Coordinates of C-alpha atoms in Angstrom, one line a residue:
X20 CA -189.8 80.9 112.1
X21 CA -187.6 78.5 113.8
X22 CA -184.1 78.7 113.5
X23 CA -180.6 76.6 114.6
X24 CA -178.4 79.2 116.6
X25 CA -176.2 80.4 119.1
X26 CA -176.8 84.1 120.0
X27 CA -178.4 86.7 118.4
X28 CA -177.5 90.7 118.5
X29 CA -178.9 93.1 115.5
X30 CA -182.3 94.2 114.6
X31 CA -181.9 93.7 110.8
X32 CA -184.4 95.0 108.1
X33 CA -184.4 93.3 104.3
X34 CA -186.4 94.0 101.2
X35 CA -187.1 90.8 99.2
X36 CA -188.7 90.3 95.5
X37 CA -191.2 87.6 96.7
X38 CA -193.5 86.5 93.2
X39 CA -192.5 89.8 91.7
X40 CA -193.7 91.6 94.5
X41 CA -191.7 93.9 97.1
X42 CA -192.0 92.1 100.8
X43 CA -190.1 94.1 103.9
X44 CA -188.9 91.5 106.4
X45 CA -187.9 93.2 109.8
X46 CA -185.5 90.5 112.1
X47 CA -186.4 91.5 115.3
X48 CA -183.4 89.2 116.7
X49 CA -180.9 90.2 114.4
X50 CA -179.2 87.3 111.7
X51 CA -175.6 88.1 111.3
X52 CA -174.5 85.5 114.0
X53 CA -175.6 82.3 113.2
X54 CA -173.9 79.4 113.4
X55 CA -174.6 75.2 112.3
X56 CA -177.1 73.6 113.7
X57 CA -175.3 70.8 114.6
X58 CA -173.4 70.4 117.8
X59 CA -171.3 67.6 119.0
X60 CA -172.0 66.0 122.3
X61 CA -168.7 65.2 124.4
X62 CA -168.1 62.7 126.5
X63 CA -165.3 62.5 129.0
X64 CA -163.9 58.9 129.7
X65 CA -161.2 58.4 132.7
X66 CA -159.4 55.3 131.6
X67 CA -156.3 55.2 130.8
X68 CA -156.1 53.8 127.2
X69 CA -153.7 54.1 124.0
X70 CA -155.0 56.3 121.5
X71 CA -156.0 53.4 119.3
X72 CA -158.0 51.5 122.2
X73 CA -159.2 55.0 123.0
X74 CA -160.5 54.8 119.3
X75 CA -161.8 51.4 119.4
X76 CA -163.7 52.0 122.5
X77 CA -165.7 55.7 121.6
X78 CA -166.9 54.0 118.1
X79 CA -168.0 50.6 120.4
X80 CA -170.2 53.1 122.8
X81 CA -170.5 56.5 121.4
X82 CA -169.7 57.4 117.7
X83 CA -165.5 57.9 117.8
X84 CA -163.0 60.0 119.3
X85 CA -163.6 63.7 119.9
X86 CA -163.9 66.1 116.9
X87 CA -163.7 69.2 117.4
X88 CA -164.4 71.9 114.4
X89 CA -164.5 75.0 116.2
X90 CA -164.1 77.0 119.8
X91 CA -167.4 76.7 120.6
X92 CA -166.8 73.1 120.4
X93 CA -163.0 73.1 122.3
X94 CA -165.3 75.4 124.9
X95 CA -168.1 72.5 125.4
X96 CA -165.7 69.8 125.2
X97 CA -164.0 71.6 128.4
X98 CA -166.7 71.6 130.3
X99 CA -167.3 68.1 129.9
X100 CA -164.4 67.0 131.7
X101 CA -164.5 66.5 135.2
X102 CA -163.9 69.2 137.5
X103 CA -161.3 67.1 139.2
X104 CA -159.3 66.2 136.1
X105 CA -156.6 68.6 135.0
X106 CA -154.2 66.6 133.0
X107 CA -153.7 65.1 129.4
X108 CA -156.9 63.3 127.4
X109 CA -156.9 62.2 124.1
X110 CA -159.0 63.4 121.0
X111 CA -159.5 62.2 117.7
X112 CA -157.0 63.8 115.7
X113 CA -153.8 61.7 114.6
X114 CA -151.2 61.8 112.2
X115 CA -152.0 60.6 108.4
X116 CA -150.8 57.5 107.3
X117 CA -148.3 57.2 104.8
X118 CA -149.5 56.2 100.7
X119 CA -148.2 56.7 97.7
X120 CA -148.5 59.6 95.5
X121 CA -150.1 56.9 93.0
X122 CA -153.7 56.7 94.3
X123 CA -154.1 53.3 93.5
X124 CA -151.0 51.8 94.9
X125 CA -151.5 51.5 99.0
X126 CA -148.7 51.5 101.1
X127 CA -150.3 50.4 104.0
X128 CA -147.7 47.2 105.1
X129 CA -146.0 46.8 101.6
X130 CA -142.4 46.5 100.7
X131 CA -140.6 49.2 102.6
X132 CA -136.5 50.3 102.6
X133 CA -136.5 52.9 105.2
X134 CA -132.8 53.8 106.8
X135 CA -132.1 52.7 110.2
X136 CA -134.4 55.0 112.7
X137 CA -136.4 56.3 109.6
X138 CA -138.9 57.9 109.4
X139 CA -138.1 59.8 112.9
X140 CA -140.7 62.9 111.2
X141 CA -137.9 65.4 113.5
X142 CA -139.4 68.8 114.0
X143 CA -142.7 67.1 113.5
X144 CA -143.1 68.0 109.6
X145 CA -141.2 65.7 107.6
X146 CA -144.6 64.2 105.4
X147 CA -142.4 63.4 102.3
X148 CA -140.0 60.6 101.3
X149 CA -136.7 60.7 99.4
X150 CA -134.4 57.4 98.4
X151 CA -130.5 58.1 99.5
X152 CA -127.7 57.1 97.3
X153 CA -128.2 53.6 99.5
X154 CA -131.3 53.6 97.9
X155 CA -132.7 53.4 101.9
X156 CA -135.8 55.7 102.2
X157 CA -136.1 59.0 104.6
X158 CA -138.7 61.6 105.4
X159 CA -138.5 65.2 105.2
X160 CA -139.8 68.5 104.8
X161 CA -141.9 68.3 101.8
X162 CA -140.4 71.8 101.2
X163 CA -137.0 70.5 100.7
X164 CA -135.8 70.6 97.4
X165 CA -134.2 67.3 95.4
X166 CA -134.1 65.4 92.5
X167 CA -136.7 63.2 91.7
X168 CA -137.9 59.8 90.1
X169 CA -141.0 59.4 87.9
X170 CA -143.2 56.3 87.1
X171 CA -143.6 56.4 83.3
X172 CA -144.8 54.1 80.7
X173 CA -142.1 52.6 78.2
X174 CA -143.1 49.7 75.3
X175 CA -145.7 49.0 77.8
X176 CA -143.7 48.5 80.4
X177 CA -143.2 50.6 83.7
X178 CA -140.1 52.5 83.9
X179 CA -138.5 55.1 86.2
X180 CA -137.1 58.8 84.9
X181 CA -134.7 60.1 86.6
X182 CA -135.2 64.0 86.6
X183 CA -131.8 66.4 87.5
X184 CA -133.8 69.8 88.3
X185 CA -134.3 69.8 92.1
X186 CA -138.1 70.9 93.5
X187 CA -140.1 70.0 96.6
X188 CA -142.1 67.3 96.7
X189 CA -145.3 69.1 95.3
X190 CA -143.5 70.7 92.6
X191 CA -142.0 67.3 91.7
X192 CA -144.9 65.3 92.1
X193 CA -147.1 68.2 89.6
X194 CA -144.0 67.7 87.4
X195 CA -144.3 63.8 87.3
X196 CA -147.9 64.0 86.6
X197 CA -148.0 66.4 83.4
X198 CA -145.0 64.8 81.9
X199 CA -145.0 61.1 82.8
X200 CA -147.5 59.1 85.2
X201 CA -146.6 59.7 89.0
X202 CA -143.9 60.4 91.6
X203 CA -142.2 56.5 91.8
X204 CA -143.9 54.3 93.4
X205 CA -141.4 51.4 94.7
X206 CA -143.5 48.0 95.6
X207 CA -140.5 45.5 95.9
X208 CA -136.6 45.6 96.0
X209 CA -136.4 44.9 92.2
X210 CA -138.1 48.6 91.8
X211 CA -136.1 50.3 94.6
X212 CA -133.0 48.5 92.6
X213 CA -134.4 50.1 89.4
X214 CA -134.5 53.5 91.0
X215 CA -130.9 53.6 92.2
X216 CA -129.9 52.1 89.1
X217 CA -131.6 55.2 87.0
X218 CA -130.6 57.8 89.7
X219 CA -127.1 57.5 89.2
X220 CA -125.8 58.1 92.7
X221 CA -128.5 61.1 93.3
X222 CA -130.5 61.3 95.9
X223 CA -134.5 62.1 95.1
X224 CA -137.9 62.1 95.7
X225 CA -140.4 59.3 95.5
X226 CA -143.9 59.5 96.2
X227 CA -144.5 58.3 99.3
X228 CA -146.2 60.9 101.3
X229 CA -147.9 61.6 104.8
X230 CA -151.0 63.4 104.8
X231 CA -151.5 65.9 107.4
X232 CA -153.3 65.6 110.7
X233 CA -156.6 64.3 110.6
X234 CA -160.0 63.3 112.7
X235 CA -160.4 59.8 113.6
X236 CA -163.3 60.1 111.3
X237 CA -161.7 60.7 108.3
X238 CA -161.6 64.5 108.0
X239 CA -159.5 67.1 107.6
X240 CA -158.3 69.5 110.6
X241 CA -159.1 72.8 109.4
X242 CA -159.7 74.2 113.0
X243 CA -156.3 74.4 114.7
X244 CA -155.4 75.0 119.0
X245 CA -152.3 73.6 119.6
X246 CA -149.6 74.6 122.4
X247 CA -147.0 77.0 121.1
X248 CA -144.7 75.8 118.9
X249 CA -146.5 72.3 118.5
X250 CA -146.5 70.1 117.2
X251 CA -142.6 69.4 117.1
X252 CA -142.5 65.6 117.5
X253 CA -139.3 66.1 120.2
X254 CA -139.6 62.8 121.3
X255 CA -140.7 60.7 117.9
X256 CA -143.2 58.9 116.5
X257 CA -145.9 61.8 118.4
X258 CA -149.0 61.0 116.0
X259 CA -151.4 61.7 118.3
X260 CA -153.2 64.9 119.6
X261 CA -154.3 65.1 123.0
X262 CA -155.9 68.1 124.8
X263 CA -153.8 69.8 127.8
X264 CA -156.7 70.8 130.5
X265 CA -154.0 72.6 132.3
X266 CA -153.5 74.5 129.2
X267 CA -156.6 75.8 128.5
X268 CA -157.2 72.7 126.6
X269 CA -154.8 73.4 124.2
X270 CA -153.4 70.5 121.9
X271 CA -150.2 68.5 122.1
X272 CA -148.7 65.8 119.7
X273 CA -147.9 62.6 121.9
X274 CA -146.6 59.5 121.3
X275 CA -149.9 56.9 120.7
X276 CA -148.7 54.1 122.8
X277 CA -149.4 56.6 125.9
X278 CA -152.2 55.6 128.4
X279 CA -154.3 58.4 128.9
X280 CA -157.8 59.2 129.8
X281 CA -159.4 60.7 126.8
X282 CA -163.1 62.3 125.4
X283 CA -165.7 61.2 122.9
X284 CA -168.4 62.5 121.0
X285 CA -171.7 61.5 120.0
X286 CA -174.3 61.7 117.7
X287 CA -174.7 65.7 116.9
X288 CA -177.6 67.5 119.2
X289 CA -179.8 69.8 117.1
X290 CA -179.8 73.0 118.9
X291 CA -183.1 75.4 118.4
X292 CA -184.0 78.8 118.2
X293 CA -187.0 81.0 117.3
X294 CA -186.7 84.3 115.4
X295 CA -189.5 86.5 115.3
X296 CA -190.2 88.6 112.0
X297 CA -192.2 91.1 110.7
X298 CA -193.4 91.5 107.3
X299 CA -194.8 94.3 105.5
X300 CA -195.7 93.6 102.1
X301 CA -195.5 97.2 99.5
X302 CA -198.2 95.2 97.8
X303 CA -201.5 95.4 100.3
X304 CA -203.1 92.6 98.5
X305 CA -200.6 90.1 99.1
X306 CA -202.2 87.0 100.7
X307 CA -199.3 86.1 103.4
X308 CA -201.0 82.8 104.1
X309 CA -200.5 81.3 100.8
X310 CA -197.7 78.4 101.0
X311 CA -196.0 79.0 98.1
X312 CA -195.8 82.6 99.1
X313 CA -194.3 81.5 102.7
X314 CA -191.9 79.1 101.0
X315 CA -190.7 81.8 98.7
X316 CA -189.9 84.0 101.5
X317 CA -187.9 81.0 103.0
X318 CA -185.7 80.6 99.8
X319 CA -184.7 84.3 99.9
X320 CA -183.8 84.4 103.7
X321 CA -181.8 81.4 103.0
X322 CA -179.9 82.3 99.8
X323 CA -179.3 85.7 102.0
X324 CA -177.7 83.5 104.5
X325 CA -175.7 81.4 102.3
X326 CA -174.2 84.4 101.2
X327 CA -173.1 85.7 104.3
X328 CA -171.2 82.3 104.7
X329 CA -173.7 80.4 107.0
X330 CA -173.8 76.9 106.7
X331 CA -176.5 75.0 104.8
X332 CA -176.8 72.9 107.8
X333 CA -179.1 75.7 109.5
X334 CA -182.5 74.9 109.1
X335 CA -185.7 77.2 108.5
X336 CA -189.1 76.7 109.2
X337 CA -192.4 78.9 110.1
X338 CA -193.5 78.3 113.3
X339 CA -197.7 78.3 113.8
X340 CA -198.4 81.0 116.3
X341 CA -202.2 80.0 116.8
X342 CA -204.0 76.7 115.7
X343 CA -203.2 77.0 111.4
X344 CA -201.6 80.1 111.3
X345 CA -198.3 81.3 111.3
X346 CA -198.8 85.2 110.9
X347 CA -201.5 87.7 112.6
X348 CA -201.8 91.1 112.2
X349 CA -200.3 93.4 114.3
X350 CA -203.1 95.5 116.1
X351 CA -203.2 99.2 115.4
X352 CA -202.2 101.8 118.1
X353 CA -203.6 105.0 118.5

């Protein structure tokens, strides 16, 4: 049986219910430490670019910028940079971009008020947006509380509430969607007019918001190794991850415009390993050769590695051992 790995410890025995009969499989390699079968292959590139040209070029020769979704993978993508090399190089991950609570409503370069040096994201977490008394725009903790303004629907018209209980910006935005339609969305200078108008001279929160970091690729960053205490954004606008080599490749927020060497990855290399089992079935006349009887025995392994959390990329197969055959009987000692 063939099977996507990285190491394997334990001797593991498992009873299984195979056609309603009792089948012992014995895991002579063990099975508690598997691991996907897919692995990315990095690829260290020593230009110096901007994040975005670093971008541009890894999806024009590779596949994009580095990913990197676990410390197997930080550890690989180390040893793919040069021995020589022991500074700053970007990776994929980067600062969300900013939208509207609204789904439908992109911000992307619309109508925007922001105040003068807004949005500076200080302390490198402000992902939320609330409109001063100026009705000018600045970001913020999104667990700040304030006011807020909803988009609701009035004789068919769209109309902003005003709402005098101060929450953060989830709360509020939860809040705006079960009683009206959304956080405000403000398109044009009419609408941010409207806003002021119905705040009173109170500050709140609209719903423009900044997702957290992200791969290049469009997923989330579960897997975290930043520096200590980063990212903080200290210098602004630092949207941009790079890895420290002299750091033990830990990650640090840097401003994008930076030229840096930096690291791609490719199409994911199948990695392979082979297990060896032995099965002992309670019921003697149970004709191991049969295919559907082999393909039951591979549901069970795998629902029994589903539930121990392995992924479903992990792919199993029986291997044949002679020309046509996949099992043969273990001789007899004396």
């Amino acid at each position: 049986m063939n099977r996507d790995s990285t190491e394997l410890h334990q001797v593991q025995e498992v009873w299984y219910y195979v056609m309603d009969k009792k089948v012992l499989v014995l895991f002579l390699s063990g099975l508690y430490t598997l691991s996907s079968c897919l692995a990315h292959e990095y690829h260290f590139v020593n230009m110096n670019k901007t994040w975005t040209e670093a971008q541009r070029y890894c999806r024009e020769k590779y596949t994009d910028l580095a990913t990197i979704d676990n410390m197997e993978d930080m550890n690989r993508l180390i040893n793919t940079v040069d021995s020589g090399y022991n500074g700053s190089a970007w990776i994929g991950l980067q600062k969300g971009e900013w939208q509207w609570s609204l789904a439908d409503r992109d911000y992307s370069q619309g109508y925007a008020n922001w105040e003068e040096t807004e949005p500076n994201n200080a302390g490198g977490k402000e992902d939320c947006v609330f409109m001063r008394r100026s009705g000018q725009w600045n970001d913020a903790p999104c667990n700040v509380q304030h006011f807020f303004i909803c988009n609701g629907m009035k004789n068919s018209k769209e109309s902003f509430h005003f709402i005098n209980v101060a929450k953060t910006w989830h709360e509020a935005q939860s809040y705006c969607r079960k009683y009206y339609t959304d956080l405000a969305s403000v398109r044009n200078q009419t609408q941010n007019h409207e806003v002021v108008t119905v705040a009173a001279a109170n500050e709140g929160w609209i719903g423009l918001f900044r997702d957290s970091w992200k791969w290049s690729g469009g997923s989330n960053s579960s897997f975290t190794y930043w520096i200590k205490e980063k990212p903080n954004n200290s210098k602004g606008n630092q949207d941009c991850a790079s890895t420290r080599l002299n750091n033990l490749g830990r990650w640090d927020d840097m401003q994008c415009y930076i030229n840096s060497p930096f690291i791609c990855y490719g199409a994911p290399v199948k990695t392979q390993q082979v297990v060896r089992v032995k099965l002992t079935p309670k019921d003697q006349d149970m004709d191991l050769t049969d295919p559907d009887i082999q393909e039951a025995i591979l549901r069970q392994i795998r629902k029994e590695l589903r539930e121990k959390g392995i992924s479903d990329d992990v792919k199993l197969r029986w291997k044949e051992q002679t020309v046509g055959k996949i099992f043969h009987e273990e001789e007899k000692k004396n």
